[in-house]
Amino acid sequence: MATRSASVAASAWAGVAAVALGAGAGELVAALALPTASPIASMGAALIDLAPPWAKDAAIGLFGTADKLALIAGVVVVLVVVAAIAGLLEVRVPPWGRVLVVGLGLVGAVVASTRPDATGMAWIPSAVAGVVAAAALGPLARRCARAAAHAAPFVRADPADGNPDVAPAAPDPASAERGTGLDRRGFLLWSGVAAGAGVIAALGGWALQAGRQAASAVREAIALPRPAQTAAPIPATADLGIPDLAPVITPNAEFYRIDTALLVPDVDPHAWSLRIHGMVAREVVITWDELLALPLQESVTTLACVSNEVGGTLIGNAVWLGYPIRELLRQAGPDSGADMVLSRSVDGFTASTPLEALTDERNAILAVGMNGEPLPAEHGFPVRMVVPGLYGYVSATKWVTELQVTRFDAARAYWTDRGWSERGPIKLQSRIDVPRSGRQISAGDTVVAGVAWQQHVGIAAVEVQIDDGEWMPATLATAISDDTWVQWSMPWTATTGTHTVRCRAINARGQTQTGEHAPVVPDGATGWHQIGVTVA
Ligand SMILES: Nc1nc2c(c(=O)[nH]1)N[C@H]1C(S)=C(S)[C@@H](COP(=O)(O)O)O[C@H]1N2
Ligand SMILES: [Mo]
């Protein structure tokens, strides 16, 4: 009798330990990669939405400001109950416990991916939770069953063994004790490890999230100073307003993101400083407050990634607020022998920028603002570099903390050590956005449109070719400046059938974009963007 009831508690505990491990794994995955998809938090949020108003009021009345915590606790209690049931099922009628646990993960996945702020991958943490819990539940339940079996008053015969001497033998109380003790201890050990790891993972994930929220609160509290020098207003004619055509200014939320940071660096601006050193007459150190006190300038610069394939989307255009790097370098006084600045970020990434690009007349800046707000964390908060005319990997260091004035023959940057060119001037490129590649359109009057760029050189014209016809001139929108991309469009009377549409740009120096294909490695792709269109 005693063993029976002990095994009810033990089976339930097996379920709780397995689900704790799974939930912890799910919370950690969410914290690391998908911050809005925490399985427990999304279930809690869904409960709030489902709860009738009186229940919400009652909960707030009961728990006061701790209502969020109470909600999480409520979800945890429900999880513990379901987990205990899963444990009982798995010990007695496998695999039903695992089925229940996987079902629980599925419910979590559905809830997380139907939250208003859900991303396409929001189901992953809950799926991970369900799979990990199920994988742990199987072995834990078997150990639990074994411990209970050995604790039974008679040693059962192994049917495959069939040794007549063993089966009916009276139990040796000492050995039964020993077996029970070992099995029980093994079960307790493994279930304890599972539950402990789960709790630690969940708490670690939550701590990480809390830290990140604190960082974003710091960012939100920042009021950037007004620019001492504003950018010229963006001409209304810079954006053709064509649906599906990339807007001339890329909203921050849509701006491409490329970096080597597994976790977005969390930099406290008040602890931040930038040090300019190396081949200089005197070191310069500037703090956040000192930087913000300088006369900041607005500039519009298009940023592009060297890994952008022909027709790719690793490019964006923003209004930046920052201070000219030129001025800071002047204070430091570079040696005449220096020809490169190695910028370093808080996470160790480095970029090699020609000294000239940082000292000539262009808008090479230490940026603090992007499209009217402090830099988003993933775009380099609190300070990054923006340099017109160079690919990001040799110029656009995010979370920048150091500028080392040096020489190309004396130092190498992060990507240079990995097969990429030490210099990365932007290549002349153009892209077709409309019609979307592979999209079917209807015959008749339509429009072909896209963007073209070669920052700090400028675009003079764009031409379009339908099938193997003549190259025809597109109309350019008003360029914001030579440092930005420019939209273009061309009317097209589309005839039924399938067509190939190509584009190429001509830069302000009169050079035509080459049709010769080059891969992105080592210094940027070339070739004409071409799309297939079906006209019905
Ligand atoms: N610290 C740091 N800065 C970095 C990188 C990086 O990996 N780490 N990547 C660079 C590259 S390759 C590009 S294309 C741009 C991209 O900037 P974005 O993510 O703001 O679009 O950042 C640059 N700055
Ligand atoms: Mo890049």
Coordinates of C-alpha atoms and ligand atoms in Angstrom, one line a residue:
M1 CA 0.0 0.0 0.0
A2 CA 2.7 2.4 1.0
T3 CA 4.6 1.8 -2.2
R4 CA 1.6 2.4 -4.3
S5 CA 0.9 5.8 -2.8
A6 CA 4.6 6.7 -2.9
S7 CA 4.6 5.9 -6.6
V8 CA 1.7 8.2 -7.2
A9 CA 3.7 11.1 -5.8
A10 CA 6.8 9.9 -7.6
S11 CA 5.1 9.6 -10.9
A12 CA 3.6 13.1 -10.5
W13 CA 7.0 14.4 -9.6
A14 CA 8.5 12.8 -12.7
G15 CA 6.0 14.8 -14.8
V16 CA 6.7 18.0 -12.9
A17 CA 10.5 17.6 -13.3
A18 CA 10.2 16.9 -17.0
V19 CA 7.9 19.8 -17.7
A20 CA 10.2 22.1 -15.6
L21 CA 13.1 21.1 -17.8
G22 CA 11.1 21.7 -20.9
A23 CA 9.6 25.0 -19.8
G24 CA 13.0 26.2 -18.7
A25 CA 14.5 25.3 -22.1
G26 CA 11.6 27.2 -23.8
E27 CA 12.0 30.3 -21.7
L28 CA 15.8 30.3 -22.3
V29 CA 15.3 30.0 -26.1
A30 CA 12.8 32.8 -26.0
A31 CA 15.1 35.0 -23.9
L32 CA 18.0 34.4 -26.2
A33 CA 16.4 34.6 -29.6
L34 CA 12.7 35.4 -29.6
P35 CA 12.0 37.9 -26.7
T36 CA 8.3 38.3 -27.3
A37 CA 7.6 34.5 -27.5
S38 CA 8.2 33.4 -23.9
P39 CA 5.9 30.4 -23.5
I40 CA 4.9 31.2 -20.0
A41 CA 4.5 35.0 -20.5
S42 CA 2.4 34.5 -23.7
M43 CA 0.1 32.0 -21.9
G44 CA -0.3 34.6 -19.1
A45 CA -1.0 37.3 -21.6
A46 CA -3.6 35.1 -23.4
L47 CA -5.3 34.5 -20.1
I48 CA -5.6 38.2 -19.5
D49 CA -7.2 38.6 -22.9
L50 CA -9.6 35.7 -22.3
A51 CA -10.5 36.7 -18.8
P52 CA -13.8 38.6 -18.4
P53 CA -13.4 42.2 -17.1
W54 CA -14.7 41.4 -13.7
A55 CA -12.1 38.7 -13.2
K56 CA -9.4 41.2 -14.3
D57 CA -10.7 43.8 -11.9
A58 CA -10.9 41.2 -9.1
A59 CA -7.3 40.0 -9.8
I60 CA -6.0 43.6 -9.8
G61 CA -7.9 44.2 -6.6
L62 CA -6.6 41.0 -5.0
F63 CA -3.0 41.3 -6.0
G64 CA -2.6 45.0 -6.6
T65 CA 0.5 45.9 -8.5
A66 CA 1.7 42.3 -8.2
D67 CA -1.0 41.2 -10.6
K68 CA 1.6 40.3 -13.3
L69 CA 3.6 38.2 -10.9
A70 CA 0.4 36.6 -9.7
L71 CA -0.6 35.8 -13.3
I72 CA 2.8 34.1 -14.0
A73 CA 2.4 32.2 -10.7
G74 CA -1.1 31.1 -11.9
V75 CA 0.3 29.8 -15.2
V76 CA 3.0 27.9 -13.3
V77 CA 0.4 26.3 -11.0
V78 CA -1.6 25.2 -14.0
L79 CA 1.5 23.8 -15.7
V80 CA 2.4 21.9 -12.5
V81 CA -1.0 20.3 -12.3
V82 CA -1.0 19.3 -16.0
A83 CA 2.6 18.1 -15.6
A84 CA 1.7 15.9 -12.6
I85 CA -1.1 14.3 -14.6
A86 CA 1.3 13.7 -17.5
G87 CA 3.7 12.0 -15.0
L88 CA 0.9 9.7 -13.7
L89 CA -0.2 8.8 -17.3
E90 CA 3.4 8.1 -18.5
V91 CA 4.2 5.8 -15.6
R92 CA 0.9 3.8 -16.0
V93 CA 0.0 4.0 -19.6
P94 CA 2.9 5.2 -21.7
P95 CA 3.1 7.1 -24.0
W96 CA 0.1 9.1 -23.0
G97 CA 2.0 11.3 -20.6
R98 CA 4.3 12.3 -23.4
V99 CA 1.3 12.9 -25.7
L100 CA -0.1 15.2 -23.1
V101 CA 3.1 17.1 -22.7
V102 CA 3.6 17.5 -26.5
G103 CA 0.0 18.7 -26.6
L104 CA 0.8 21.3 -23.9
G105 CA 3.7 22.5 -26.0
L106 CA 1.4 22.8 -29.0
V107 CA -1.1 24.9 -27.0
G108 CA 1.8 27.1 -26.0
A109 CA 2.9 27.4 -29.7
V110 CA -0.5 28.4 -30.9
V111 CA -1.0 30.9 -28.1
A112 CA 2.5 32.4 -28.6
S113 CA 2.1 32.7 -32.4
T114 CA -1.4 34.3 -32.1
R115 CA -0.2 37.1 -29.8
P116 CA -0.5 40.6 -31.4
D117 CA 3.3 41.1 -31.3
A118 CA 4.1 37.6 -32.5
T119 CA 6.7 37.0 -35.1
G120 CA 6.7 34.1 -37.6
M121 CA 9.0 32.1 -35.3
A122 CA 7.1 32.7 -32.1
W123 CA 6.0 29.0 -32.0
I124 CA 9.6 27.8 -31.6
P125 CA 10.2 28.3 -27.8
S126 CA 6.9 26.4 -26.9
A127 CA 7.7 23.7 -29.4
V128 CA 11.2 23.3 -27.9
A129 CA 9.5 23.2 -24.4
G130 CA 7.2 20.4 -25.5
V131 CA 9.8 18.3 -27.2
V132 CA 12.4 18.7 -24.4
A133 CA 9.7 17.9 -21.7
A134 CA 8.5 14.8 -23.7
A135 CA 12.1 13.6 -24.2
A136 CA 12.8 13.9 -20.5
L137 CA 9.5 12.4 -19.4
G138 CA 10.1 9.0 -21.1
P139 CA 13.3 8.0 -19.2
L140 CA 12.2 9.7 -15.9
A141 CA 8.9 7.7 -15.9
R142 CA 10.7 4.5 -16.7
R143 CA 13.1 5.0 -13.7
C144 CA 10.1 5.9 -11.6
A145 CA 8.4 2.6 -12.5
R146 CA 11.5 0.6 -11.9
A147 CA 12.0 2.1 -8.5
A148 CA 8.4 1.3 -7.6
A149 CA 8.7 -2.3 -9.0
H150 CA 11.8 -3.0 -7.0
A151 CA 10.2 -1.7 -4.0
A152 CA 7.4 -4.3 -4.3
P153 CA 7.4 -7.1 -1.7
F154 CA 8.2 -9.8 -4.3
V155 CA 11.0 -9.8 -6.7
R156 CA 9.3 -10.3 -10.0
A157 CA 10.7 -12.9 -12.5
D158 CA 12.1 -11.6 -15.7
P159 CA 10.0 -13.5 -18.3
A160 CA 13.0 -13.5 -20.7
D161 CA 15.2 -14.9 -18.0
G162 CA 12.9 -17.7 -16.8
N163 CA 15.2 -19.0 -14.1
P164 CA 12.9 -21.0 -11.9
D165 CA 15.2 -20.4 -8.9
V166 CA 14.7 -16.7 -9.0
A167 CA 11.0 -16.1 -9.5
P168 CA 9.4 -17.7 -6.5
A169 CA 12.2 -17.1 -4.1
A170 CA 11.4 -15.3 -0.9
P171 CA 12.7 -11.8 -1.0
D172 CA 15.9 -11.2 0.8
P173 CA 14.9 -8.1 2.7
A174 CA 18.4 -6.7 2.7
S175 CA 18.8 -6.9 -1.1
A176 CA 15.3 -5.6 -1.8
E177 CA 16.2 -2.7 0.5
R178 CA 19.4 -2.1 -1.4
G179 CA 17.8 -2.3 -4.9
T180 CA 15.0 0.1 -3.8
G181 CA 17.4 2.5 -2.3
L182 CA 19.6 2.6 -5.5
D183 CA 16.7 2.9 -7.9
R184 CA 14.9 5.5 -5.8
R185 CA 18.1 7.5 -5.4
G186 CA 18.8 7.4 -9.1
F187 CA 15.3 8.5 -9.9
L188 CA 15.4 11.3 -7.3
L189 CA 18.8 12.4 -8.6
W190 CA 17.8 12.6 -12.3
S191 CA 14.4 14.2 -11.7
G192 CA 16.1 16.7 -9.3
V193 CA 18.7 17.5 -12.0
A194 CA 16.0 18.0 -14.6
A195 CA 13.8 20.2 -12.4
G196 CA 16.8 22.2 -11.2
A197 CA 18.2 22.8 -14.7
G198 CA 14.7 23.8 -15.8
V199 CA 14.3 26.3 -13.0
I200 CA 17.8 27.7 -13.5
A201 CA 17.2 28.1 -17.3
A202 CA 13.9 29.9 -16.7
L203 CA 15.3 32.2 -14.1
G204 CA 18.4 32.9 -16.3
G205 CA 16.1 33.7 -19.2
W206 CA 14.0 36.0 -17.2
A207 CA 17.0 37.8 -15.7
L208 CA 18.3 38.3 -19.3
Q209 CA 14.9 39.8 -20.3
A210 CA 14.8 42.0 -17.3
G211 CA 18.3 43.3 -18.1
R212 CA 17.3 44.0 -21.6
Q213 CA 14.1 45.8 -20.5
A214 CA 16.2 48.0 -18.2
A215 CA 18.5 48.8 -21.1
S216 CA 15.6 49.8 -23.3
A217 CA 14.2 51.9 -20.5
V218 CA 17.5 53.8 -20.5
R219 CA 17.2 54.3 -24.2
E220 CA 13.6 55.5 -24.0
A221 CA 14.5 58.0 -21.4
I222 CA 17.0 59.7 -23.7
A223 CA 16.0 63.0 -25.4
L224 CA 18.4 63.6 -28.2
P225 CA 19.4 67.3 -28.6
R226 CA 18.1 69.2 -31.6
P227 CA 20.5 69.2 -34.5
A228 CA 22.8 72.2 -34.8
Q229 CA 22.6 71.6 -38.5
T230 CA 19.5 70.0 -40.0
A231 CA 19.5 68.0 -43.2
A232 CA 17.8 69.7 -46.2
P233 CA 14.2 68.7 -46.2
I234 CA 13.5 65.5 -48.2
P235 CA 12.0 66.6 -51.4
A236 CA 8.4 65.4 -51.8
T237 CA 9.4 64.1 -55.3
A238 CA 12.1 61.8 -53.8
D239 CA 9.5 59.2 -53.1
L240 CA 7.4 58.0 -56.0
G241 CA 4.9 56.4 -53.6
I242 CA 4.6 53.3 -55.8
P243 CA 3.2 50.3 -53.8
D244 CA 5.9 47.6 -53.2
L245 CA 8.7 50.1 -54.1
A246 CA 11.1 50.5 -51.2
P247 CA 10.3 53.8 -49.5
V248 CA 13.1 56.3 -49.9
I249 CA 13.6 56.5 -46.1
T250 CA 13.6 53.0 -44.5
P251 CA 11.7 52.8 -41.2
N252 CA 13.9 51.6 -38.4
A253 CA 11.9 48.5 -37.9
E254 CA 12.4 47.5 -41.5
F255 CA 16.1 48.4 -41.7
Y256 CA 18.2 45.4 -42.5
R257 CA 20.4 44.2 -39.7
I258 CA 23.8 42.5 -40.1
D259 CA 26.3 41.8 -37.3
T260 CA 28.3 39.1 -35.6
A261 CA 26.6 39.7 -32.3
L262 CA 24.7 36.6 -31.0
L263 CA 23.3 38.8 -28.3
V264 CA 22.7 42.5 -29.0
P265 CA 25.3 44.3 -26.8
D266 CA 23.8 46.2 -23.9
V267 CA 25.8 49.4 -23.6
D268 CA 25.0 51.9 -20.9
P269 CA 25.4 55.3 -22.5
H270 CA 26.5 56.9 -19.3
A271 CA 29.3 54.3 -18.9
W272 CA 30.2 54.6 -22.6
S273 CA 33.2 56.5 -24.0
L274 CA 35.1 56.6 -27.2
R275 CA 38.9 56.6 -27.2
I276 CA 40.9 57.8 -30.2
H277 CA 44.5 56.5 -30.0
G278 CA 47.3 55.0 -32.0
M279 CA 49.2 57.1 -34.5
V280 CA 48.0 60.4 -33.1
A281 CA 49.6 63.4 -31.5
R282 CA 47.4 63.1 -28.5
E283 CA 44.7 60.6 -27.4
V284 CA 41.2 61.9 -27.3
V285 CA 38.5 60.4 -25.0
I286 CA 34.9 61.5 -25.4
T287 CA 32.0 60.6 -23.1
W288 CA 28.3 60.4 -24.0
D289 CA 27.4 63.7 -22.3
E290 CA 30.4 65.4 -24.1
L291 CA 29.3 64.0 -27.4
L292 CA 25.7 65.1 -27.0
A293 CA 26.9 68.6 -26.0
L294 CA 28.7 69.0 -29.4
P295 CA 26.9 70.6 -32.4
L296 CA 25.3 67.6 -33.9
Q297 CA 24.4 67.4 -37.6
E298 CA 21.7 65.6 -39.5
S299 CA 22.6 63.7 -42.7
V300 CA 20.9 61.2 -44.9
T301 CA 23.1 58.2 -45.9
T302 CA 22.3 54.9 -47.5
L303 CA 23.9 52.0 -45.7
A304 CA 24.6 48.8 -47.7
C305 CA 26.1 45.4 -46.9
V306 CA 28.8 43.9 -49.0
S307 CA 26.9 40.6 -48.7
N308 CA 24.0 42.1 -50.6
E309 CA 23.4 39.9 -53.6
V310 CA 22.3 41.5 -56.9
G311 CA 18.6 42.3 -56.3
G312 CA 19.0 41.8 -52.5
T313 CA 17.6 43.7 -49.6
L314 CA 20.6 44.3 -47.4
I315 CA 20.4 48.0 -47.9
G316 CA 18.5 50.8 -46.2
N317 CA 18.4 54.6 -46.1
A318 CA 18.0 56.7 -42.9
V319 CA 18.3 60.2 -41.5
W320 CA 21.2 60.1 -39.1
L321 CA 22.1 62.5 -36.3
G322 CA 25.7 62.6 -35.4
Y323 CA 29.0 64.4 -35.1
P324 CA 31.7 64.5 -37.8
I325 CA 34.5 62.1 -37.1
R326 CA 36.7 64.5 -39.0
E327 CA 36.5 67.0 -36.1
L328 CA 37.5 64.5 -33.4
L329 CA 40.4 63.2 -35.6
R330 CA 41.6 66.7 -36.0
Q331 CA 41.7 67.1 -32.2
A332 CA 43.8 63.9 -32.0
G333 CA 46.1 64.9 -34.8
P334 CA 46.8 61.8 -37.0
D335 CA 50.5 61.1 -37.9
S336 CA 51.3 61.8 -41.5
G337 CA 52.2 58.1 -42.0
A338 CA 48.7 56.9 -41.0
D339 CA 46.3 55.8 -43.7
M340 CA 43.6 53.7 -41.8
V341 CA 41.3 53.9 -38.8
L342 CA 40.6 50.6 -37.1
S343 CA 37.3 51.1 -35.3
R344 CA 36.4 48.6 -32.6
S345 CA 33.1 47.8 -31.0
V346 CA 32.3 46.8 -27.5
D347 CA 32.0 43.2 -28.7
G348 CA 35.4 43.1 -30.4
F349 CA 34.2 43.6 -34.0
T350 CA 36.6 45.7 -36.0
A351 CA 36.4 47.6 -39.3
S352 CA 39.2 49.2 -41.4
T353 CA 38.3 52.5 -42.8
P354 CA 40.6 54.6 -45.0
L355 CA 41.7 57.6 -42.9
E356 CA 40.8 59.8 -45.9
A357 CA 37.2 58.8 -45.9
L358 CA 37.0 60.0 -42.3
T359 CA 38.8 63.3 -42.8
D360 CA 37.5 64.5 -46.2
E361 CA 34.4 66.6 -46.7
R362 CA 31.9 63.7 -46.6
N363 CA 29.4 63.1 -43.8
A364 CA 31.4 60.4 -41.9
I365 CA 29.8 60.6 -38.5
L366 CA 29.6 59.1 -35.0
A367 CA 25.8 58.6 -35.1
V368 CA 23.6 58.8 -32.1
G369 CA 20.2 59.1 -33.8
M370 CA 18.4 57.2 -36.6
N371 CA 15.2 58.5 -38.1
G372 CA 14.5 60.8 -35.2
E373 CA 15.2 58.4 -32.3
P374 CA 18.2 57.2 -30.4
L375 CA 19.8 54.3 -32.3
P376 CA 17.9 51.1 -31.8
A377 CA 19.9 48.6 -29.8
E378 CA 20.4 46.3 -32.8
H379 CA 21.6 49.2 -34.9
G380 CA 24.4 50.2 -32.5
F381 CA 23.0 52.1 -29.4
P382 CA 24.4 54.3 -28.1
V383 CA 26.9 55.2 -30.8
R384 CA 27.9 53.9 -34.2
M385 CA 29.8 55.0 -37.3
V386 CA 28.1 55.9 -40.6
V387 CA 30.3 56.7 -43.6
P388 CA 28.9 57.4 -47.1
G389 CA 30.4 55.4 -49.9
L390 CA 31.7 52.4 -48.1
Y391 CA 30.2 49.0 -47.4
G392 CA 29.2 48.5 -43.7
Y393 CA 31.8 46.0 -42.9
V394 CA 34.6 48.5 -43.4
S395 CA 32.9 51.6 -42.0
A396 CA 29.6 51.2 -40.0
T397 CA 30.9 49.9 -36.7
K398 CA 28.0 49.7 -34.2
W399 CA 28.4 50.0 -30.4
V400 CA 31.7 51.7 -31.3
T401 CA 34.2 52.4 -28.4
E402 CA 37.6 52.8 -30.0
L403 CA 39.2 54.4 -33.1
Q404 CA 42.8 53.3 -33.5
V405 CA 44.6 55.4 -36.1
T406 CA 47.0 53.1 -37.9
R407 CA 48.1 51.7 -41.3
F408 CA 46.6 49.1 -43.6
D409 CA 49.9 47.3 -43.6
A410 CA 50.0 47.3 -39.8
A411 CA 46.5 46.1 -38.7
R412 CA 43.7 44.0 -40.1
A413 CA 40.0 44.1 -39.4
Y414 CA 37.5 41.3 -38.5
W415 CA 36.3 40.5 -42.1
T416 CA 39.7 41.0 -43.7
D417 CA 40.9 38.0 -41.7
R418 CA 38.1 36.0 -43.1
G419 CA 38.7 36.4 -46.8
W420 CA 37.1 39.8 -47.5
S421 CA 38.9 42.8 -49.0
E422 CA 40.5 45.3 -46.7
R423 CA 38.8 48.1 -48.6
G424 CA 35.1 48.2 -49.5
P425 CA 34.0 51.1 -51.7
I426 CA 30.4 50.6 -52.7
K427 CA 29.8 49.3 -56.3
L428 CA 27.3 50.8 -58.7
Q429 CA 24.0 48.9 -58.4
S430 CA 20.3 48.9 -59.1
R431 CA 17.3 46.8 -58.2
I432 CA 13.8 46.2 -59.5
D433 CA 11.1 46.2 -56.8
V434 CA 8.0 46.5 -59.0
P435 CA 6.7 44.2 -60.3
R436 CA 7.8 41.7 -57.7
S437 CA 9.9 38.9 -59.2
G438 CA 7.8 35.9 -60.1
R439 CA 4.6 37.8 -59.5
Q440 CA 1.8 37.5 -62.1
I441 CA 0.4 40.8 -63.4
S442 CA -2.3 41.7 -65.9
A443 CA -1.7 42.8 -69.4
G444 CA -1.8 46.5 -70.2
D445 CA -0.3 49.7 -68.8
T446 CA 1.8 49.1 -65.7
V447 CA 5.0 50.4 -64.2
V448 CA 8.5 49.0 -63.6
A449 CA 10.2 50.6 -60.6
G450 CA 13.1 50.2 -58.3
V451 CA 16.1 51.9 -56.6
A452 CA 19.7 52.6 -57.7
W453 CA 22.7 53.6 -55.7
Q454 CA 26.4 54.3 -55.6
Q455 CA 26.8 56.3 -52.4
H456 CA 29.1 59.3 -52.6
V457 CA 29.3 59.1 -56.3
G458 CA 25.6 59.5 -57.3
I459 CA 23.3 58.2 -60.0
A460 CA 22.8 59.9 -63.3
A461 CA 20.4 57.5 -65.0
V462 CA 18.8 54.1 -64.9
E463 CA 17.9 52.0 -68.0
V464 CA 15.5 49.2 -68.3
Q465 CA 15.4 46.3 -70.8
I466 CA 12.4 44.1 -71.5
D467 CA 13.3 40.7 -72.9
D468 CA 16.1 41.4 -75.4
G469 CA 14.8 44.7 -76.5
E470 CA 16.5 48.1 -76.5
W471 CA 17.7 49.6 -73.2
M472 CA 15.1 52.3 -72.4
P473 CA 15.6 55.3 -70.0
A474 CA 13.7 55.2 -66.7
T475 CA 12.7 58.4 -64.9
L476 CA 14.6 59.1 -61.8
A477 CA 12.9 60.5 -58.7
T478 CA 14.6 63.5 -57.1
A479 CA 17.8 62.2 -55.4
I480 CA 18.2 63.3 -51.8
S481 CA 21.9 63.5 -52.4
D482 CA 24.8 61.5 -53.9
D483 CA 25.0 59.7 -50.6
T484 CA 21.6 58.1 -50.9
W485 CA 19.9 55.7 -53.2
V486 CA 17.4 57.1 -55.7
Q487 CA 14.1 55.6 -56.8
W488 CA 13.3 55.2 -60.5
S489 CA 10.3 54.1 -62.6
M490 CA 9.3 53.4 -66.2
P491 CA 5.9 53.0 -67.7
W492 CA 5.4 49.6 -69.4
T493 CA 2.6 48.3 -71.6
A494 CA 2.8 44.6 -70.7
T495 CA 1.8 42.1 -73.3
T496 CA 0.5 38.6 -72.5
G497 CA 3.2 36.0 -71.9
T498 CA 6.3 35.7 -69.8
H499 CA 8.9 38.4 -69.9
T500 CA 12.4 39.1 -68.5
V501 CA 13.0 42.6 -67.1
R502 CA 16.5 43.9 -66.4
C503 CA 17.8 47.2 -65.1
R504 CA 21.2 48.9 -65.0
A505 CA 22.4 52.3 -63.6
I506 CA 24.7 54.9 -64.9
N507 CA 26.6 56.9 -62.3
A508 CA 27.5 60.5 -62.1
R509 CA 30.9 59.8 -63.6
G510 CA 29.2 58.4 -66.7
Q511 CA 30.1 54.8 -66.0
T512 CA 27.5 52.1 -66.8
Q513 CA 26.8 49.4 -64.2
T514 CA 28.6 46.2 -65.4
G515 CA 26.5 43.2 -66.4
E516 CA 29.4 40.9 -65.5
H517 CA 28.5 38.7 -62.6
A518 CA 30.7 38.8 -59.5
P519 CA 30.0 37.1 -56.2
V520 CA 29.7 39.0 -53.0
V521 CA 33.1 37.8 -51.8
P522 CA 35.6 39.5 -51.5
D523 CA 34.3 43.1 -52.1
G524 CA 30.7 43.1 -53.3
A525 CA 28.5 41.6 -56.0
T526 CA 28.1 42.9 -59.6
G527 CA 25.7 42.1 -62.4
W528 CA 22.3 43.3 -63.6
H529 CA 19.2 42.5 -61.6
Q530 CA 16.8 40.6 -63.7
I531 CA 13.3 39.4 -62.9
G532 CA 10.8 37.1 -64.6
V533 CA 7.2 38.3 -65.0
T534 CA 4.1 36.5 -66.1
V535 CA 1.6 38.7 -67.8
A536 CA -2.0 37.2 -68.0
Ligands
LIG1 N1 29.9 45.9 -33.9 C1 29.6 45.6 -35.2 N2 29.3 46.6 -36.1 C2 29.0 46.2 -37.3 C3 28.9 44.9 -37.7 C4 29.2 43.9 -36.8 O1 29.2 42.7 -37.0 N3 29.5 44.3 -35.5 N4 28.6 44.6 -39.0 C5 28.8 45.6 -40.0 C6 28.1 45.3 -41.3 S1 28.8 44.0 -42.2 C7 27.1 46.0 -41.8 S2 26.5 45.8 -43.4 C8 26.5 47.1 -41.0 C9 25.0 46.8 -40.9 O2 24.4 47.8 -40.1 P1 22.9 47.6 -39.6 O3 22.7 46.3 -39.0 O4 22.5 48.8 -38.8 O5 22.1 47.6 -40.9 O6 27.0 47.1 -39.7 C10 28.4 47.0 -39.6 N5 28.7 47.2 -38.2
MO2 MO 27.8 44.0 -44.1

